[in-house]
């Protein structure tokens, strides 16, 4: 029986050193971007000072920096950078998995309605004046509920149309939850509640704290580990469910596990940051061009590149103008031209 290495991919022995080097380059770029990120902001903190402050949390070293710098690094910038890394990792890995699973280059992590569901949950939480943790919990739960709702539609589909039914039902569920969001905005207080809902939906890391990072880290990392464990199954599923079944893959179980992992990651990211658009669509394509279509490299490559991308975008969001630009707005401005490029190539073969 064929294995994942023999189904359209070069042998590991001929590609692994090159792929490993590419992944290590991405991994090495992240700490550099992180250190530089500590220095970016309205109040300057040198990378050296930032590193000393971080090291002081582990080892005892002489304190020669102002208290204000320590607060900025540990309370404001460290959680924000950590959240950016998690969000980029989660959205990009989920996007790569969905594009392979559905064999469609225009699929993104919110294709099954998770972003719209999470947006509705957060909007409802803000409307009824829940605290930050309550808003995030409701957003996370409603995001999972939206994707669960798309699975109900599978009962009405015909055999062999699983992917199509999921995508179409995801679009409908997403539209339904978007309508619910509009209804909430219509009845919200225009002076206080409505601006809060609107700003949350734009996507931002301005209010992220350490508790948010801890809350999101579990689901995102668990989903990523699950996707990595399924990377060879993803290689086979990318050729279609019929081919995968002929190779002995339990397609229903694998498909459900991939969707669960990607949904878990996406819901967690949206819950702490709002909607950060197009990251899960654009980054996997760049990673695919860089490391190739083999999911053993594409999943970690997308995760590393996504983490780097969101950190850099967040740096721009808080430094381009005197007032902070919402992160989701900036990622969509950058990602939209690439999306149009994808549309122009949609009729070509994609693998």
Coordinates of C-alpha atoms in Angstrom, one line a residue:
X1 CA 0.0 0.0 0.0
X2 CA 1.2 3.5 -0.8
X3 CA 2.2 5.8 2.0
X4 CA 2.1 9.6 2.3
X5 CA 5.7 9.9 1.0
X6 CA 4.9 8.1 -2.3
X7 CA 1.7 10.0 -3.1
X8 CA 2.9 12.9 -5.2
X9 CA 5.7 14.0 -2.9
X10 CA 9.5 13.6 -3.1
X11 CA 11.1 11.1 -0.7
X12 CA 11.9 12.6 2.7
X13 CA 15.6 11.7 2.3
X14 CA 16.0 14.1 -0.6
X15 CA 14.0 17.0 0.7
X16 CA 14.2 17.0 4.5
X17 CA 17.6 18.8 4.8
X18 CA 16.4 21.7 2.6
X19 CA 13.0 21.9 4.2
X20 CA 14.6 21.8 7.7
X21 CA 16.9 24.6 6.8
X22 CA 14.0 26.7 5.6
X23 CA 12.0 26.0 8.7
X24 CA 15.0 26.9 10.9
X25 CA 15.4 30.2 9.0
X26 CA 11.8 31.1 9.9
X27 CA 12.2 29.9 13.5
X28 CA 15.4 32.1 13.8
X29 CA 13.6 35.1 12.4
X30 CA 10.9 35.1 15.1
X31 CA 13.1 35.8 18.2
X32 CA 14.7 38.7 16.2
X33 CA 11.3 40.1 15.4
X34 CA 10.2 39.6 19.0
X35 CA 13.2 41.5 20.5
X36 CA 12.8 44.3 18.1
X37 CA 9.0 44.5 18.9
X38 CA 9.8 45.4 22.5
X39 CA 11.5 48.6 21.3
X40 CA 8.5 49.7 19.1
X41 CA 6.0 51.9 20.7
X42 CA 5.2 55.5 21.9
X43 CA 7.7 55.0 24.8
X44 CA 11.1 53.8 23.6
X45 CA 12.6 50.8 25.3
X46 CA 15.9 49.5 23.9
X47 CA 16.1 45.8 22.9
X48 CA 19.0 45.5 25.4
X49 CA 16.9 46.8 28.2
X50 CA 14.0 44.7 27.2
X51 CA 16.2 41.6 27.3
X52 CA 17.6 42.5 30.7
X53 CA 14.1 42.9 32.1
X54 CA 13.1 39.5 30.7
X55 CA 16.2 37.8 32.0
X56 CA 15.6 39.3 35.4
X57 CA 12.4 37.3 35.7
X58 CA 14.5 34.1 35.6
X59 CA 17.9 35.1 37.1
X60 CA 18.9 37.8 39.6
X61 CA 20.8 40.6 37.8
X62 CA 21.5 44.2 38.9
X63 CA 18.5 46.4 38.1
X64 CA 19.6 49.5 36.1
X65 CA 16.4 50.4 34.3
X66 CA 13.4 52.6 35.3
X67 CA 10.3 51.0 36.8
X68 CA 8.3 52.4 33.9
X69 CA 10.3 50.4 31.4
X70 CA 9.7 47.2 33.3
X71 CA 5.9 47.8 33.4
X72 CA 5.9 48.5 29.6
X73 CA 7.8 45.4 28.8
X74 CA 6.2 42.9 31.2
X75 CA 2.6 44.2 31.4
X76 CA 1.9 45.7 28.0
X77 CA 4.3 44.5 25.3
X78 CA 5.1 40.9 26.4
X79 CA 1.4 39.8 26.5
X80 CA 0.8 41.6 23.2
X81 CA 3.7 40.0 21.4
X82 CA 2.7 36.6 22.9
X83 CA -0.8 37.0 21.6
X84 CA 0.4 38.0 18.2
X85 CA 2.6 34.9 17.9
X86 CA -0.3 32.6 19.0
X87 CA -2.8 34.3 16.6
X88 CA -0.5 34.1 13.6
X89 CA 0.3 30.5 14.4
X90 CA -3.3 29.5 14.9
X91 CA -4.9 31.2 11.9
X92 CA -2.1 30.2 9.5
X93 CA -1.9 26.5 10.5
X94 CA -5.7 26.3 10.4
X95 CA -5.9 27.9 7.0
X96 CA -3.3 25.6 5.5
X97 CA -5.2 22.6 6.9
X98 CA -8.5 23.7 5.6
X99 CA -7.1 24.5 2.1
X100 CA -5.7 21.0 1.9
X101 CA -8.7 19.3 3.3
X102 CA -11.2 21.1 1.0
X103 CA -8.7 21.2 -1.9
X104 CA -9.4 24.8 -2.5
X105 CA -6.9 27.7 -2.5
X106 CA -9.5 30.3 -1.6
X107 CA -10.5 28.6 1.7
X108 CA -9.7 30.4 5.0
X109 CA -10.2 29.4 8.7
X110 CA -13.6 31.1 8.9
X111 CA -15.1 29.2 6.0
X112 CA -17.3 27.2 8.3
X113 CA -18.6 30.3 10.1
X114 CA -16.4 30.3 13.2
X115 CA -15.4 34.0 12.9
X116 CA -19.0 35.1 12.5
X117 CA -20.1 32.9 15.4
X118 CA -17.4 34.2 17.6
X119 CA -18.2 37.8 16.6
X120 CA -21.8 37.3 17.5
X121 CA -20.8 35.8 20.9
X122 CA -18.5 38.8 21.7
X123 CA -21.1 41.3 20.5
X124 CA -23.7 39.7 22.7
X125 CA -21.3 39.7 25.6
X126 CA -20.6 43.4 25.2
X127 CA -24.3 44.2 24.8
X128 CA -25.2 42.6 28.1
X129 CA -22.1 44.1 29.8
X130 CA -20.1 41.0 30.5
X131 CA -16.5 41.4 31.7
X132 CA -13.6 40.7 29.3
X133 CA -13.4 37.1 30.3
X134 CA -17.1 36.6 29.8
X135 CA -17.0 38.2 26.4
X136 CA -14.1 35.9 25.4
X137 CA -15.8 32.8 26.7
X138 CA -19.0 33.6 24.9
X139 CA -17.1 34.4 21.7
X140 CA -15.2 31.1 21.9
X141 CA -18.4 29.1 22.7
X142 CA -20.4 30.7 19.9
X143 CA -17.6 30.1 17.4
X144 CA -17.6 26.4 18.2
X145 CA -21.4 26.4 18.0
X146 CA -21.4 27.9 14.5
X147 CA -19.1 25.2 13.2
X148 CA -21.1 22.5 14.9
X149 CA -24.2 23.9 13.1
X150 CA -22.6 23.4 9.8
X151 CA -22.1 19.7 10.6
X152 CA -25.9 19.3 11.0
X153 CA -26.2 20.1 7.3
X154 CA -24.2 16.9 6.4
X155 CA -27.2 14.8 7.4
X156 CA -29.0 16.4 4.4
X157 CA -26.1 15.9 1.9
X158 CA -25.5 13.1 -0.5
X159 CA -22.6 10.8 -0.5
X160 CA -19.5 12.2 -2.1
X161 CA -20.6 15.8 -1.5
X162 CA -19.2 16.2 2.0
X163 CA -16.8 19.1 1.2
X164 CA -19.3 21.0 -0.9
X165 CA -22.0 20.7 1.7
X166 CA -19.7 21.8 4.5
X167 CA -18.5 24.9 2.6
X168 CA -22.0 25.9 1.5
X169 CA -23.5 25.4 4.9
X170 CA -20.6 27.3 6.5
X171 CA -21.3 30.2 4.2
X172 CA -25.0 30.2 5.2
X173 CA -24.2 29.8 8.9
X174 CA -21.7 32.7 8.7
X175 CA -24.3 34.9 7.0
X176 CA -26.8 34.0 9.6
X177 CA -24.5 34.9 12.5
X178 CA -23.5 38.1 10.6
X179 CA -27.2 39.1 10.5
X180 CA -27.4 38.5 14.3
X181 CA -24.4 40.8 14.8
X182 CA -26.1 43.5 12.7
X183 CA -29.2 43.1 14.8
X184 CA -27.2 43.5 18.0
X185 CA -25.5 46.6 16.6
X186 CA -28.9 48.0 15.7
X187 CA -30.2 47.8 19.3
X188 CA -26.9 48.7 21.0
X189 CA -26.3 52.0 22.7
X190 CA -24.7 54.2 20.0
X191 CA -22.6 56.2 22.5
X192 CA -20.9 53.4 24.4
X193 CA -21.8 49.8 23.4
X194 CA -21.9 50.2 19.6
X195 CA -18.4 51.7 19.4
X196 CA -17.1 48.9 21.6
X197 CA -18.6 46.2 19.4
X198 CA -17.4 47.8 16.2
X199 CA -13.9 48.2 17.5
X200 CA -13.8 44.6 18.7
X201 CA -14.9 43.3 15.3
X202 CA -12.1 45.2 13.6
X203 CA -9.5 43.1 15.5
X204 CA -7.0 44.5 17.9
X205 CA -4.4 43.5 20.5
X206 CA -4.5 46.8 22.4
X207 CA -6.3 45.3 25.4
X208 CA -4.7 41.9 25.6
X209 CA -3.2 40.9 28.9
X210 CA -1.4 37.9 30.3
X211 CA -4.6 36.1 31.3
X212 CA -5.8 36.3 27.7
X213 CA -2.6 34.8 26.4
X214 CA -2.8 31.9 28.9
X215 CA -6.5 31.3 28.0
X216 CA -5.8 31.1 24.3
X217 CA -2.5 29.2 24.5
X218 CA -4.1 25.9 25.5
X219 CA -6.7 25.6 22.7
X220 CA -4.3 26.9 20.0
X221 CA -1.4 24.7 20.9
X222 CA -3.6 21.6 21.4
X223 CA -5.1 22.2 18.0
X224 CA -1.7 22.7 16.4
X225 CA -0.4 19.4 18.0
X226 CA -3.4 17.6 16.7
X227 CA -2.8 19.0 13.1
X228 CA 0.8 18.0 13.3
X229 CA -0.2 14.4 14.3
X230 CA -2.4 14.3 11.2
X231 CA 0.0 15.8 8.7
X232 CA 0.6 12.6 6.7
X233 CA -3.2 12.0 6.6
X234 CA -3.6 15.5 5.3
X235 CA -1.2 14.8 2.5
X236 CA -3.5 11.9 1.4
X237 CA -6.7 13.8 2.0
X238 CA -5.5 16.6 -0.3
X239 CA -5.9 14.2 -3.2
X240 CA -9.6 13.6 -2.5
X241 CA -11.6 11.4 -0.1
X242 CA -12.0 8.6 -2.7
X243 CA -8.2 8.2 -3.1
X244 CA -7.7 8.5 0.7
X245 CA -10.3 5.7 1.4
X246 CA -8.5 3.5 -1.2
X247 CA -5.3 3.9 0.8
X248 CA -7.0 2.9 4.0
X249 CA -7.6 6.3 5.6
X250 CA -10.7 6.7 7.8
X251 CA -11.8 9.8 6.0
X252 CA -14.7 10.7 8.3
X253 CA -12.6 10.5 11.4
X254 CA -9.7 12.4 9.9
X255 CA -11.9 15.1 8.4
X256 CA -13.7 15.6 11.7
X257 CA -10.4 15.7 13.6
X258 CA -8.9 18.3 11.2
X259 CA -12.0 20.5 11.4
X260 CA -12.1 20.2 15.2
X261 CA -8.4 21.2 15.5
X262 CA -8.6 24.1 13.1
X263 CA -11.9 25.4 14.6
X264 CA -10.5 25.2 18.1
X265 CA -7.5 27.3 17.0
X266 CA -9.5 29.8 15.1
X267 CA -12.2 30.3 17.8
X268 CA -9.5 30.9 20.4
X269 CA -7.7 33.5 18.3
X270 CA -10.9 35.4 17.5
X271 CA -12.0 35.3 21.1
X272 CA -8.9 37.3 22.3
X273 CA -8.3 39.5 19.3
X274 CA -11.5 40.0 17.4
X275 CA -11.5 39.3 13.6
X276 CA -8.0 39.4 12.1
X277 CA -8.9 38.9 8.5
X278 CA -7.0 37.2 5.6
X279 CA -4.1 35.9 7.7
X280 CA -5.3 32.3 7.3
X281 CA -5.8 32.8 3.6
X282 CA -2.7 34.6 2.6
X283 CA 0.1 33.1 4.8
X284 CA -0.5 29.5 3.8
X285 CA 0.0 30.4 0.2
X286 CA 3.3 32.1 0.9
X287 CA 4.4 29.2 3.0
X288 CA 3.4 26.7 0.3
X289 CA 5.6 28.7 -2.2
X290 CA 8.5 28.6 0.3
X291 CA 8.4 25.0 1.7
X292 CA 6.2 23.2 -0.8
X293 CA 2.9 21.3 -0.5
X294 CA 4.0 18.5 1.8
X295 CA 2.0 19.1 5.0
X296 CA 4.9 17.8 7.2
X297 CA 6.6 21.1 6.3
X298 CA 3.6 23.2 5.3
X299 CA 1.8 23.1 8.7
X300 CA 4.9 24.1 10.8
X301 CA 6.0 26.5 8.0
X302 CA 2.6 28.2 7.9
X303 CA 2.6 28.4 11.7
X304 CA 6.1 30.0 11.9
X305 CA 5.5 32.4 9.0
X306 CA 2.0 33.4 10.4
X307 CA 3.5 34.1 13.8
X308 CA 6.2 36.3 12.2
X309 CA 3.7 38.0 10.0
X310 CA 1.2 39.0 12.7
X311 CA 4.0 40.2 15.0
X312 CA 5.2 42.5 12.2
X313 CA 1.7 43.6 11.3
X314 CA 1.0 44.5 15.0
X315 CA 4.2 46.5 15.1
X316 CA 3.0 48.5 12.1
X317 CA -0.5 48.8 13.6
X318 CA 0.8 50.5 16.7
X319 CA 3.5 52.6 15.1
X320 CA 2.3 53.9 11.7
X321 CA 0.0 56.6 13.1
X322 CA -0.3 58.6 16.3
X323 CA -3.4 56.6 17.2
X324 CA -3.3 52.8 16.9
X325 CA -4.7 51.2 13.7
X326 CA -6.8 48.1 14.4
X327 CA -4.8 45.0 13.5
X328 CA -7.6 43.4 11.5
X329 CA -7.9 46.5 9.3
X330 CA -4.1 46.4 8.5
X331 CA -4.0 42.7 7.7
X332 CA -6.9 43.0 5.3
X333 CA -5.3 46.0 3.6
X334 CA -2.2 44.0 3.1
X335 CA -4.0 40.7 2.3
X336 CA -6.7 42.0 -0.1
X337 CA -4.4 42.5 -3.1
X338 CA -3.0 39.0 -2.7
X339 CA -6.6 37.7 -2.5
X340 CA -7.4 39.4 -5.8
X341 CA -4.3 37.7 -7.2
X342 CA -5.6 34.4 -6.1
X343 CA -8.9 35.0 -7.7
X344 CA -7.2 35.7 -11.0
X345 CA -5.5 32.3 -10.8
X346 CA -8.5 30.3 -9.4
X347 CA -9.1 28.5 -12.7
X348 CA -5.6 27.1 -12.8
X349 CA -4.5 23.8 -11.3
X350 CA -3.6 24.1 -7.6
X351 CA -1.8 21.4 -5.6

